[in-house]
PDB file of C-alpha atoms in Angstrom:
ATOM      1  CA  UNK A   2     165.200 116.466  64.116  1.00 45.00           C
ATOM      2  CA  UNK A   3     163.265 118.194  61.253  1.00 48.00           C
ATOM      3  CA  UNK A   4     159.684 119.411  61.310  1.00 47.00           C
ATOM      4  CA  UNK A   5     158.933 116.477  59.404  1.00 45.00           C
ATOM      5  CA  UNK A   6     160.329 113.730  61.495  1.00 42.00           C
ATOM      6  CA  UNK A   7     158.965 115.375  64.465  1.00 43.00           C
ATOM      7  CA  UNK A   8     155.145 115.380  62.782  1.00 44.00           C
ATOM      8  CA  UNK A   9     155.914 112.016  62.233  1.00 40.00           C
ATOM      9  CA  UNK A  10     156.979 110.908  65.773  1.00 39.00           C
ATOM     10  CA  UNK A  11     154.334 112.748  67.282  1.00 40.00           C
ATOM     11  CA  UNK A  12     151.797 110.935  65.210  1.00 35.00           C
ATOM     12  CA  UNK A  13     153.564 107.442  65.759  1.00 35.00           C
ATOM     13  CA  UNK A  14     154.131 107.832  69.385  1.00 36.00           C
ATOM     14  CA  UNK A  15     151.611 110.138  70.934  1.00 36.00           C
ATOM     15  CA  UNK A  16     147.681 110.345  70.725  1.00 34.00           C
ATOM     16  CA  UNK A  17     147.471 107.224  72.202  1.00 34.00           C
ATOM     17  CA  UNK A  18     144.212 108.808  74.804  1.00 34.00           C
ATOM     18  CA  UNK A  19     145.012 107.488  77.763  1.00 35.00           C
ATOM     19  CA  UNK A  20     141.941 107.088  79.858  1.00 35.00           C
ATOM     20  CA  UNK A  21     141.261 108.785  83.257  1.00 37.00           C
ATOM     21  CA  UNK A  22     141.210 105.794  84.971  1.00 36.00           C
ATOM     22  CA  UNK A  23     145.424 106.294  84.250  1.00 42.00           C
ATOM     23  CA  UNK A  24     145.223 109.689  85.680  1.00 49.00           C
ATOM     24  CA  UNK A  25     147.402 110.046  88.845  1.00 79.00           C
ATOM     25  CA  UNK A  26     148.516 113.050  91.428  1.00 89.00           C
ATOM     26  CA  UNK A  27     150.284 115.417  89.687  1.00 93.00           C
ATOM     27  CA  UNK A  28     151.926 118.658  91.142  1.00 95.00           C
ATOM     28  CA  UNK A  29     152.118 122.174  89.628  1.00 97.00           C
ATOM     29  CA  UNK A  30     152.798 125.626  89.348  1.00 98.00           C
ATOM     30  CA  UNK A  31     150.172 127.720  87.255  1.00 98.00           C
ATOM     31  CA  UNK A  32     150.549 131.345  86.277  1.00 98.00           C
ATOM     32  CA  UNK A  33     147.227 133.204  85.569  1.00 96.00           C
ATOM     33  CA  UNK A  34     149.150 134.644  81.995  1.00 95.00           C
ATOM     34  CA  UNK A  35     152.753 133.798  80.884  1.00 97.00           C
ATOM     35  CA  UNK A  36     153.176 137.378  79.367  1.00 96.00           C
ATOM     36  CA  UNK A  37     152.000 140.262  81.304  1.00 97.00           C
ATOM     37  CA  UNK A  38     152.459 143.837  79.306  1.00 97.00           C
ATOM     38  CA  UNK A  39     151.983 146.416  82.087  1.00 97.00           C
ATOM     39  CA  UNK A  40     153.907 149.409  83.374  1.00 96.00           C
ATOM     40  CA  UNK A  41     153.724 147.967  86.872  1.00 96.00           C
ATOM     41  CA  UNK A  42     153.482 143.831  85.708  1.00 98.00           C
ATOM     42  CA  UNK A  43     152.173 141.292  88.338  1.00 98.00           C
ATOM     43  CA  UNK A  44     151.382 137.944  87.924  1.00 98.00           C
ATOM     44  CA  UNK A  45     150.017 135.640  90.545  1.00 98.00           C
ATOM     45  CA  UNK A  46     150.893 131.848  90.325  1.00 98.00           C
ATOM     46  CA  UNK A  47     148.865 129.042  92.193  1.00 97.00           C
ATOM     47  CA  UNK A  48     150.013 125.844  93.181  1.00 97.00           C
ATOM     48  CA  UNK A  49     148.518 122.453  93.873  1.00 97.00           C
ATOM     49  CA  UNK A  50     148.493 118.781  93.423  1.00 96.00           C
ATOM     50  CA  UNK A  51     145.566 117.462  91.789  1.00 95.00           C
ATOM     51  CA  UNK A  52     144.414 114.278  90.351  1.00 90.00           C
ATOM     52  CA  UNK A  53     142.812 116.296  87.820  1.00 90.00           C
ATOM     53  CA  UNK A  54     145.505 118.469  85.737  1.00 93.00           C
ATOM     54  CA  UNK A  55     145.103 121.954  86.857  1.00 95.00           C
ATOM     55  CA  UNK A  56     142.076 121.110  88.611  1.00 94.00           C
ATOM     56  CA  UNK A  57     142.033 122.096  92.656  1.00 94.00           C
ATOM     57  CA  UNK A  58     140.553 118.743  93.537  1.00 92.00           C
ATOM     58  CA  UNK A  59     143.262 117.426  96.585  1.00 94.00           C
ATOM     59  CA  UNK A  60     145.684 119.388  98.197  1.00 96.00           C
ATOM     60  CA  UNK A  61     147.667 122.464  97.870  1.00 97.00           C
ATOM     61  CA  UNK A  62     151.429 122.465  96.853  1.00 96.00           C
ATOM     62  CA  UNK A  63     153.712 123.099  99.705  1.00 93.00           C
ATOM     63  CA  UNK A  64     155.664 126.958  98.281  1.00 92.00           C
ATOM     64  CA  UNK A  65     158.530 125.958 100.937  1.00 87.00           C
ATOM     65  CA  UNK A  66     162.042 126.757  99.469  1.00 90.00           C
ATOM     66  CA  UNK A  67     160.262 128.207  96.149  1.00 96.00           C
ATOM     67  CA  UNK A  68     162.938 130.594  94.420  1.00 98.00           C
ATOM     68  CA  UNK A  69     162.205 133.040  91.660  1.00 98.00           C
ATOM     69  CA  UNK A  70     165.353 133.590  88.974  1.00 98.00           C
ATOM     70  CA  UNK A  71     164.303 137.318  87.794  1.00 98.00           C
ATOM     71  CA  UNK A  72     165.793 137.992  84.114  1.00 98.00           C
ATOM     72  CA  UNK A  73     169.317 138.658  84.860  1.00 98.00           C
ATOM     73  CA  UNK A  74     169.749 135.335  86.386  1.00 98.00           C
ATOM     74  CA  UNK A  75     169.727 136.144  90.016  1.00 98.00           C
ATOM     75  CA  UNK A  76     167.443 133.899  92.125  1.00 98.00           C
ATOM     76  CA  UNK A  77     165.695 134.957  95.288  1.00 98.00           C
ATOM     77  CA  UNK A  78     162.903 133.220  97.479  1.00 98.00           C
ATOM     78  CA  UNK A  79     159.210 133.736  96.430  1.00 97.00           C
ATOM     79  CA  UNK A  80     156.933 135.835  98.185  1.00 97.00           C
ATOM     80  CA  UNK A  81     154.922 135.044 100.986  1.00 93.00           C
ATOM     81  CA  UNK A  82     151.813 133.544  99.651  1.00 94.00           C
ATOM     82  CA  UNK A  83     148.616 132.095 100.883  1.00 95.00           C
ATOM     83  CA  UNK A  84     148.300 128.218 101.609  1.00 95.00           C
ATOM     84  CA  UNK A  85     144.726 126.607 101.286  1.00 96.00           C
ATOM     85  CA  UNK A  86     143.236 123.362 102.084  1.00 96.00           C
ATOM     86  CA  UNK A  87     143.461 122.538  98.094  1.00 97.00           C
ATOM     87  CA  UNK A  88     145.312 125.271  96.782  1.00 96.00           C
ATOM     88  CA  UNK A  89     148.557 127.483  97.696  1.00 97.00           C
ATOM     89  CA  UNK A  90     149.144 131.391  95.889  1.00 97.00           C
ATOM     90  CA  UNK A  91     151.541 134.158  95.531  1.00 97.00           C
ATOM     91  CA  UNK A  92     151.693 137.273  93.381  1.00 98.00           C
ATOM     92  CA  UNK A  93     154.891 138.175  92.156  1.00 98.00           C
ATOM     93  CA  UNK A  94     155.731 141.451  91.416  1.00 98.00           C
ATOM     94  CA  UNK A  95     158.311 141.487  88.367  1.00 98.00           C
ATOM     95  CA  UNK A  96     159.896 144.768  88.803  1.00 97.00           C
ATOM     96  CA  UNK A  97     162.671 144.174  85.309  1.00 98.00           C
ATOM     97  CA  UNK A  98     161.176 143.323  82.083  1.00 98.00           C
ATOM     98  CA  UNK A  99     162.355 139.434  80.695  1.00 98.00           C
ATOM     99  CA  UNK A 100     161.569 136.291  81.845  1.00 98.00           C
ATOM    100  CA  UNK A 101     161.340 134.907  84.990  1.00 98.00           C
ATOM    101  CA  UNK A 102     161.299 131.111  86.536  1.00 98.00           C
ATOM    102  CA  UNK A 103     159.490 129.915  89.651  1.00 98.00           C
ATOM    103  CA  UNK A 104     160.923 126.971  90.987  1.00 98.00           C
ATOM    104  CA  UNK A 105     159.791 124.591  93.827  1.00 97.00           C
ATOM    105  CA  UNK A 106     163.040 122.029  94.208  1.00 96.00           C
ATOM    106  CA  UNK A 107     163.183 119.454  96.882  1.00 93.00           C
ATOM    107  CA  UNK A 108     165.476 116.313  97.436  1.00 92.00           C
ATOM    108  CA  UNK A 109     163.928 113.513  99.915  1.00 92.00           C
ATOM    109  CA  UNK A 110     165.417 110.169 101.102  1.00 94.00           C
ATOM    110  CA  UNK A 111     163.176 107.233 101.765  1.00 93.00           C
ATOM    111  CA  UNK A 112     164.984 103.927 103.378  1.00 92.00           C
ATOM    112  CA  UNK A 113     163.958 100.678 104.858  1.00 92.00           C
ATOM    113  CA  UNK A 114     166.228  98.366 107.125  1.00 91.00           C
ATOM    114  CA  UNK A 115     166.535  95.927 110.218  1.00 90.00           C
ATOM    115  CA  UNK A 116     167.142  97.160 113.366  1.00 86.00           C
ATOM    116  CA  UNK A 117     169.342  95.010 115.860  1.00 84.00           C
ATOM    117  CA  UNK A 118     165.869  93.347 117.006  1.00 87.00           C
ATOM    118  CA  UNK A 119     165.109  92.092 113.798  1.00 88.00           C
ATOM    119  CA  UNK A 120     162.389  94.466 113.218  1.00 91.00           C
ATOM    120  CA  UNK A 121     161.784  96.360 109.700  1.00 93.00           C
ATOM    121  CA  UNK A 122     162.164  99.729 109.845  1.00 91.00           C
ATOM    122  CA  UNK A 123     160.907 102.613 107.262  1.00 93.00           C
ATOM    123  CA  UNK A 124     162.458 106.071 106.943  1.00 93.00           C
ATOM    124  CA  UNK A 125     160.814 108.938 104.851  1.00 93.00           C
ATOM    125  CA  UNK A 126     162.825 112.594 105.216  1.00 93.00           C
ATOM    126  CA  UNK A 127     165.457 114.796 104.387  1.00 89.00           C
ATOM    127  CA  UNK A 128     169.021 114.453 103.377  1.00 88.00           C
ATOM    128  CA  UNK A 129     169.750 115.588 107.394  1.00 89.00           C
ATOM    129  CA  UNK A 130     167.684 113.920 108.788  1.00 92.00           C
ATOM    130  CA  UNK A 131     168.402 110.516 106.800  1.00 92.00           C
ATOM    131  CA  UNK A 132     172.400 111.044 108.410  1.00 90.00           C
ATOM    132  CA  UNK A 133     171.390 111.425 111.825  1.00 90.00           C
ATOM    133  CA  UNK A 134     167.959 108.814 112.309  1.00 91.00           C
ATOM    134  CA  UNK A 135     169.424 105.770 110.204  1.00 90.00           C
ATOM    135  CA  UNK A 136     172.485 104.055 110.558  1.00 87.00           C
ATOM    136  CA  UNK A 137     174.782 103.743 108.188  1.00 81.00           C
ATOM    137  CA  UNK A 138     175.691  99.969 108.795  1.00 83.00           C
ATOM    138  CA  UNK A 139     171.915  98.946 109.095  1.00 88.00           C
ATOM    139  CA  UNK A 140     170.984  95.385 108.216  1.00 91.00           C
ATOM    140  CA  UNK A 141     169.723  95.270 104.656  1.00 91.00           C
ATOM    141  CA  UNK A 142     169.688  98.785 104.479  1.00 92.00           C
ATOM    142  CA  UNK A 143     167.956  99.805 101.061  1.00 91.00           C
ATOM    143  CA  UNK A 144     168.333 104.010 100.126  1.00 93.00           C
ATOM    144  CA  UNK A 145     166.048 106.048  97.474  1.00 93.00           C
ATOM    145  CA  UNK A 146     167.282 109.383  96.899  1.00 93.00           C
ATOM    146  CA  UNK A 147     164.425 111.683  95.150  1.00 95.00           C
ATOM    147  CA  UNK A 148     165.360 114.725  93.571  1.00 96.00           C
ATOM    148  CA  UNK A 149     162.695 116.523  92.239  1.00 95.00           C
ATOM    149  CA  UNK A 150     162.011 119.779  90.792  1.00 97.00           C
ATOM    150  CA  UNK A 151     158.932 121.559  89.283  1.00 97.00           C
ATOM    151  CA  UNK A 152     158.717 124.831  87.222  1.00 98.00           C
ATOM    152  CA  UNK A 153     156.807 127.507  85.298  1.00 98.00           C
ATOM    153  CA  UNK A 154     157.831 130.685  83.338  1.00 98.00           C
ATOM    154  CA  UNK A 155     156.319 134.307  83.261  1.00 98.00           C
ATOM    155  CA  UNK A 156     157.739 136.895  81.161  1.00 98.00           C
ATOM    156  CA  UNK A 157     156.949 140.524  81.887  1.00 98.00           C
ATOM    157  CA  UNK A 158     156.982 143.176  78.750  1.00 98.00           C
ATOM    158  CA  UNK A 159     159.119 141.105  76.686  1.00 98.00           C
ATOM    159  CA  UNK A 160     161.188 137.909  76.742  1.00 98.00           C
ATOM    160  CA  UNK A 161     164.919 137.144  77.549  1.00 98.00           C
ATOM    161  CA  UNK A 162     166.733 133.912  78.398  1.00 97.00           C
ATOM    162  CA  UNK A 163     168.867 135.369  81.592  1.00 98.00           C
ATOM    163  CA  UNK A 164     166.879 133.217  83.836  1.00 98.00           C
ATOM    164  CA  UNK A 165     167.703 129.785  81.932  1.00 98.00           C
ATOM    165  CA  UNK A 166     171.255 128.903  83.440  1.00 96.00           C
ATOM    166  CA  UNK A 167     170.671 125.487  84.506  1.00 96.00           C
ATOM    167  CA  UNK A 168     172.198 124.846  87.876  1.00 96.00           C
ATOM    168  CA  UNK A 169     174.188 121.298  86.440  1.00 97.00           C
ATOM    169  CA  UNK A 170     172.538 119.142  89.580  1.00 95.00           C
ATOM    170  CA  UNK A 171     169.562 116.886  89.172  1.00 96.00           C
ATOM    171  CA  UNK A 172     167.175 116.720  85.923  1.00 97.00           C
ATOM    172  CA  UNK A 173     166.364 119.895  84.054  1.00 98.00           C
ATOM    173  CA  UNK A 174     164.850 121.367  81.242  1.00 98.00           C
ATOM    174  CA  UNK A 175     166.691 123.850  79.644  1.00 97.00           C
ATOM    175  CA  UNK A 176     164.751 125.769  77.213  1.00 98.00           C
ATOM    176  CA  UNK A 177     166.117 126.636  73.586  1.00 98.00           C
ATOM    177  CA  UNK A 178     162.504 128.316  72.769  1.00 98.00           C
ATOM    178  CA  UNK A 179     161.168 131.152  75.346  1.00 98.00           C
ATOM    179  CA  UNK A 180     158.556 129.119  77.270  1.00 98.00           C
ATOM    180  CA  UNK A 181     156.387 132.606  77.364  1.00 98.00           C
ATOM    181  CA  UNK A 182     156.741 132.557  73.669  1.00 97.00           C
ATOM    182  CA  UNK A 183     155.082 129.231  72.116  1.00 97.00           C
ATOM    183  CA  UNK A 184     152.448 129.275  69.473  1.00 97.00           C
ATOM    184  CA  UNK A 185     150.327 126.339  68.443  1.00 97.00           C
ATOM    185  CA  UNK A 186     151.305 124.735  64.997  1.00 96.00           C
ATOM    186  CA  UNK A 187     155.130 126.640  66.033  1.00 97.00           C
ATOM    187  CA  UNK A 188     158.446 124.355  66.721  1.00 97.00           C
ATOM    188  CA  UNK A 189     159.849 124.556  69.988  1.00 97.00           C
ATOM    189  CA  UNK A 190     162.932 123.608  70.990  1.00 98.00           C
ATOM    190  CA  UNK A 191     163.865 122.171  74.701  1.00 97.00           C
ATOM    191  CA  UNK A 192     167.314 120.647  75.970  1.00 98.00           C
ATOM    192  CA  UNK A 193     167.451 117.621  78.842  1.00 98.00           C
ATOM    193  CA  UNK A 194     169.946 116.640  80.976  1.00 98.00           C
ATOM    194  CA  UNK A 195     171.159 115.219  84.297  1.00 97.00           C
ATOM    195  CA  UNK A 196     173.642 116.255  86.384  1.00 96.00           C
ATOM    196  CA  UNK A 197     174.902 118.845  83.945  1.00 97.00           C
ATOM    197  CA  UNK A 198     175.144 116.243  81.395  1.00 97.00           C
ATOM    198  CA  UNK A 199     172.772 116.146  77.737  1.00 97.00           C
ATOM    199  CA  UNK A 200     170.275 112.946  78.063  1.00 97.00           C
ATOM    200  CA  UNK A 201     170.076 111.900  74.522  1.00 97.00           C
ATOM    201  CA  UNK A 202     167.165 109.598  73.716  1.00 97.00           C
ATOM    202  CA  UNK A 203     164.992 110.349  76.741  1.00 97.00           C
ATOM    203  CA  UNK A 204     161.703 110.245  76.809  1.00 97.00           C
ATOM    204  CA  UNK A 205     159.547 112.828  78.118  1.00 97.00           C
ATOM    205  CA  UNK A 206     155.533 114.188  77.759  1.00 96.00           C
ATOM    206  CA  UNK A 207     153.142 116.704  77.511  1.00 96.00           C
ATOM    207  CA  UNK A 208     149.700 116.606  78.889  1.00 96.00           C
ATOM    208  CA  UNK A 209     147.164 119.266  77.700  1.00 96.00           C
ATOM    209  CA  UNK A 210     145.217 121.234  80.129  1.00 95.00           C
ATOM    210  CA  UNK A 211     141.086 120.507  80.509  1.00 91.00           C
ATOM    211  CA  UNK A 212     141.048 116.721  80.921  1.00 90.00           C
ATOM    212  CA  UNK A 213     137.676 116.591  83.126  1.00 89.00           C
ATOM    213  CA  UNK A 214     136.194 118.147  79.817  1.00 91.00           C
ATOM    214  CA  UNK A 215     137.824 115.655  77.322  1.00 89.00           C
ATOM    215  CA  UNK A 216     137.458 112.491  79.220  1.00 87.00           C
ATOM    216  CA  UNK A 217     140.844 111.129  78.436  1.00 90.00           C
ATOM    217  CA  UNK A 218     144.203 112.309  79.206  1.00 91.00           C
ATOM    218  CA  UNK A 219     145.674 113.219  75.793  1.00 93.00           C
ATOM    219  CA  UNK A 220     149.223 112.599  76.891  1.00 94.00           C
ATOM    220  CA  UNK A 221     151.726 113.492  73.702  1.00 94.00           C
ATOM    221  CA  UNK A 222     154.744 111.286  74.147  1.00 96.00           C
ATOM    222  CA  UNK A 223     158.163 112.328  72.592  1.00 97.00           C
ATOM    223  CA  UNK A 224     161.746 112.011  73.075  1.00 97.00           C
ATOM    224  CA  UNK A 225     165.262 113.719  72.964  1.00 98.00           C
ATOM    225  CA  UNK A 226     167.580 113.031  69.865  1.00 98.00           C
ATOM    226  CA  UNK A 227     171.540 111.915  70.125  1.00 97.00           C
ATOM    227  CA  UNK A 228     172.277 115.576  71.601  1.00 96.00           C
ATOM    228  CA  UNK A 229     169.480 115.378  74.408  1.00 98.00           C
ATOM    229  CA  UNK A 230     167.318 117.653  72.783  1.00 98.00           C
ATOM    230  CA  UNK A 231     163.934 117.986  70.822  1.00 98.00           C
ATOM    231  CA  UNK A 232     162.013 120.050  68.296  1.00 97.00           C
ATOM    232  CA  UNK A 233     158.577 119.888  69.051  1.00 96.00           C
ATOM    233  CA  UNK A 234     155.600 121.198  67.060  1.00 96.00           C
ATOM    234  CA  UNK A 235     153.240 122.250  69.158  1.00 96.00           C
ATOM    235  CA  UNK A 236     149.618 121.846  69.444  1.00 94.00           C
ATOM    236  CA  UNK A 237     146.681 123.629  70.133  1.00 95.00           C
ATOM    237  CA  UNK A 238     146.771 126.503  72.318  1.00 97.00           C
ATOM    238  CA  UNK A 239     146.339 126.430  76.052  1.00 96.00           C
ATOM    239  CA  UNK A 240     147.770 125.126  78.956  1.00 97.00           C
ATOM    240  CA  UNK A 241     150.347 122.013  79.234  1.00 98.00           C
ATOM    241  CA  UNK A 242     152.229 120.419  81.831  1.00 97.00           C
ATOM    242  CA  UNK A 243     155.582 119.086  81.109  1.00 98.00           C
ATOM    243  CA  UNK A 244     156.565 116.034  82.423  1.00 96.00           C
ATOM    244  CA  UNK A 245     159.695 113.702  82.724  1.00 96.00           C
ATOM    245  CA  UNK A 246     161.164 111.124  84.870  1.00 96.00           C
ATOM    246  CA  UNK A 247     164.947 109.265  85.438  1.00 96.00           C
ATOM    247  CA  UNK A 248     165.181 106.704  85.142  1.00 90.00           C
ATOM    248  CA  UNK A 249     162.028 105.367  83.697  1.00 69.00           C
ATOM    249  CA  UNK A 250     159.199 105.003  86.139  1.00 61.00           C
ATOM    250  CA  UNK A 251     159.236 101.350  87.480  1.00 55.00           C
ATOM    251  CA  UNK A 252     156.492  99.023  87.879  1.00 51.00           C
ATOM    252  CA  UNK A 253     154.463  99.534  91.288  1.00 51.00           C
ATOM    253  CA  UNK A 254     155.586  96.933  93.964  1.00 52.00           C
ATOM    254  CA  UNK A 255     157.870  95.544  96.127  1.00 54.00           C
ATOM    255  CA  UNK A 256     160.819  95.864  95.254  1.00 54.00           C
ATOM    256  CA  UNK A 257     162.994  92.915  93.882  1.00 54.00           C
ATOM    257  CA  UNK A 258     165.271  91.383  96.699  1.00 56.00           C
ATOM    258  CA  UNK A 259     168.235  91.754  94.334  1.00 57.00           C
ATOM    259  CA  UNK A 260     167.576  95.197  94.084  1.00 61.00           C
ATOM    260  CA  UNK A 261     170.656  98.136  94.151  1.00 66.00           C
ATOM    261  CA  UNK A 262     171.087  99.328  97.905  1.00 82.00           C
ATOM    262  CA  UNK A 263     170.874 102.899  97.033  1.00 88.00           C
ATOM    263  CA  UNK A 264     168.883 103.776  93.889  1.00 92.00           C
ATOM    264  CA  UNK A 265     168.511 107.742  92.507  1.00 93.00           C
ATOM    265  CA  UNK A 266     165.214 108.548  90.740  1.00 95.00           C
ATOM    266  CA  UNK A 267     164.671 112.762  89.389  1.00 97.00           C
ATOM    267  CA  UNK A 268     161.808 113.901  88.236  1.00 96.00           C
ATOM    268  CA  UNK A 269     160.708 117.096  86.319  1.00 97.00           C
ATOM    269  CA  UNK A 270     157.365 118.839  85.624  1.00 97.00           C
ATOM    270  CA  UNK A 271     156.878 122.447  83.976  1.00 98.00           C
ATOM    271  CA  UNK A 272     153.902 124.265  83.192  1.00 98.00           C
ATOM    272  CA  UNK A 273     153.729 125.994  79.892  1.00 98.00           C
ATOM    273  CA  UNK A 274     151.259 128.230  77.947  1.00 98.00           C
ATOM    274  CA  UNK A 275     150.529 127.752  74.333  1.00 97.00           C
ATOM    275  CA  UNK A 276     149.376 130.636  72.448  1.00 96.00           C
ATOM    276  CA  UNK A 277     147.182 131.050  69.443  1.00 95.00           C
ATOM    277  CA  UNK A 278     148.666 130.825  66.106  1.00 86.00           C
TER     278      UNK A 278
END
């Protein structure tokens, strides 16, 4: 997709404001810079999940089973941070210059059946603990596997792409464009996919930092061409989060009664820094 088709999609499909009243609880990862130039580079990176994007207004984000992928691709867990009532943190040390990428990934099972008494039960957990606590020939047993996985990217000294080597399982966001290198009024380029596999026409979004201040949520909506990816000319500096979901989020509600036994819903988020032209 050319600059120009991408203008125009952006102006046909985003700036609809959507109001706060659509706001929801969103979680992320957020880097005090996305390019630190230092002889001894440290970044520190706060986590939450807010109602208000970026604000520390609910709870802090869980930093269980976060991994950092330093710049030659190797992937170790994060370092011991400090978990708040509305707000978790860690400072990274980034001891090669490149890029890095935090990630928090987490797969989760919820279930509801009939017991042999007729009563409904609900089940919420892990993978393990799903095998063991329900079983498998439950009365109208009905299975949501959730695989979900959040991001952000610091670079220290200079940029690299070592650390994007997507791991082929679940949704990700592979970028073409260093995320520590994006400039407003720039083109960016990102790749989807599921499973390994490119997700061509999927739609994804970007929601700008500093939505208590503008009143309305400023979501930019775009999506992926035939070879799951997009070129996206990017707006005004600052802070964005990322967002997709597959397959398309669902209406809130019961669920229909005809409705698959076991479903599979992935979900992606990323923080990212815009820069000034």
């Amino acid at each position: 997709m050319n600059n120009t088709t991408m203008k125009k999609t952006l102006l046909a499909l985003a700036l609809a404001a959507v109001s706060l009243s659509a706001a929801a609880h969103r979680g992320w990862l957020y880097p005090q810079s996305t390019m630190v130039e230092s002889k001894e580079p440290w970044v520190t990176i706060d986590g939450a999940i807010s109602e208000g994007l970026f604000d520390v207004d609910h709870v802090a984000l869980k930093l269980d089973g976060a991994t950092v992928t330093d710049p030659d691709g190797v992937a170790t867990p994060a370092p011991a941070g400090y978990m708040g009532k509305q707000r978790s943190t860690f400072d990274l040390r980034m001891t090669k210059n490149g890029t890095y990428k935090i990630s928090i990934v987490s797969r989760n099972v919820m279930a509801s059946y009939k017991d042999k008494t007729g009563e409904t039960k609900r089940f919420r957990g892990s993978e393990e603990a799903y095998a063991k606590e329900v079983p498998a020939d439950a009365a109208e047993l009905k299975t949501t596997y959730a695989h979900q996985r959040l991001e952000t990217f610091v670079s220290a000294n200079k940029t690299s792409d070592g650390a994007f080597k997507p791991s082929g399982v679940g949704l990700e966001m592979i970028p073409l464009t260093n995320p520590t290198d994006l400039r407003a009024g720039e083109t960016a380029r990102w790749r989807f996919q599921l499973d390994g596999k490119p997700l061509p026409k999927f739609a994804f979004s970007l929601i700008p930092g500093g939505v208590r201040y503008r009143g309305v949520l400023g979501e930019v909506r775009l999506e992926t061409d035939a070879k799951g990816e997009a070129a996206v000319t990017l707006p005004a500096a600052g802070m964005y989060w990322l967002n997709a979901g597959f397959p398309a989020a669902q209406a809130k509600g019961p669920a229909p009664a005809d409705a698959a036994a076991v479903t599979r819903r992935y979900s992606y988020a990323a923080t990212l820094e815009v820069l000034p032209e």
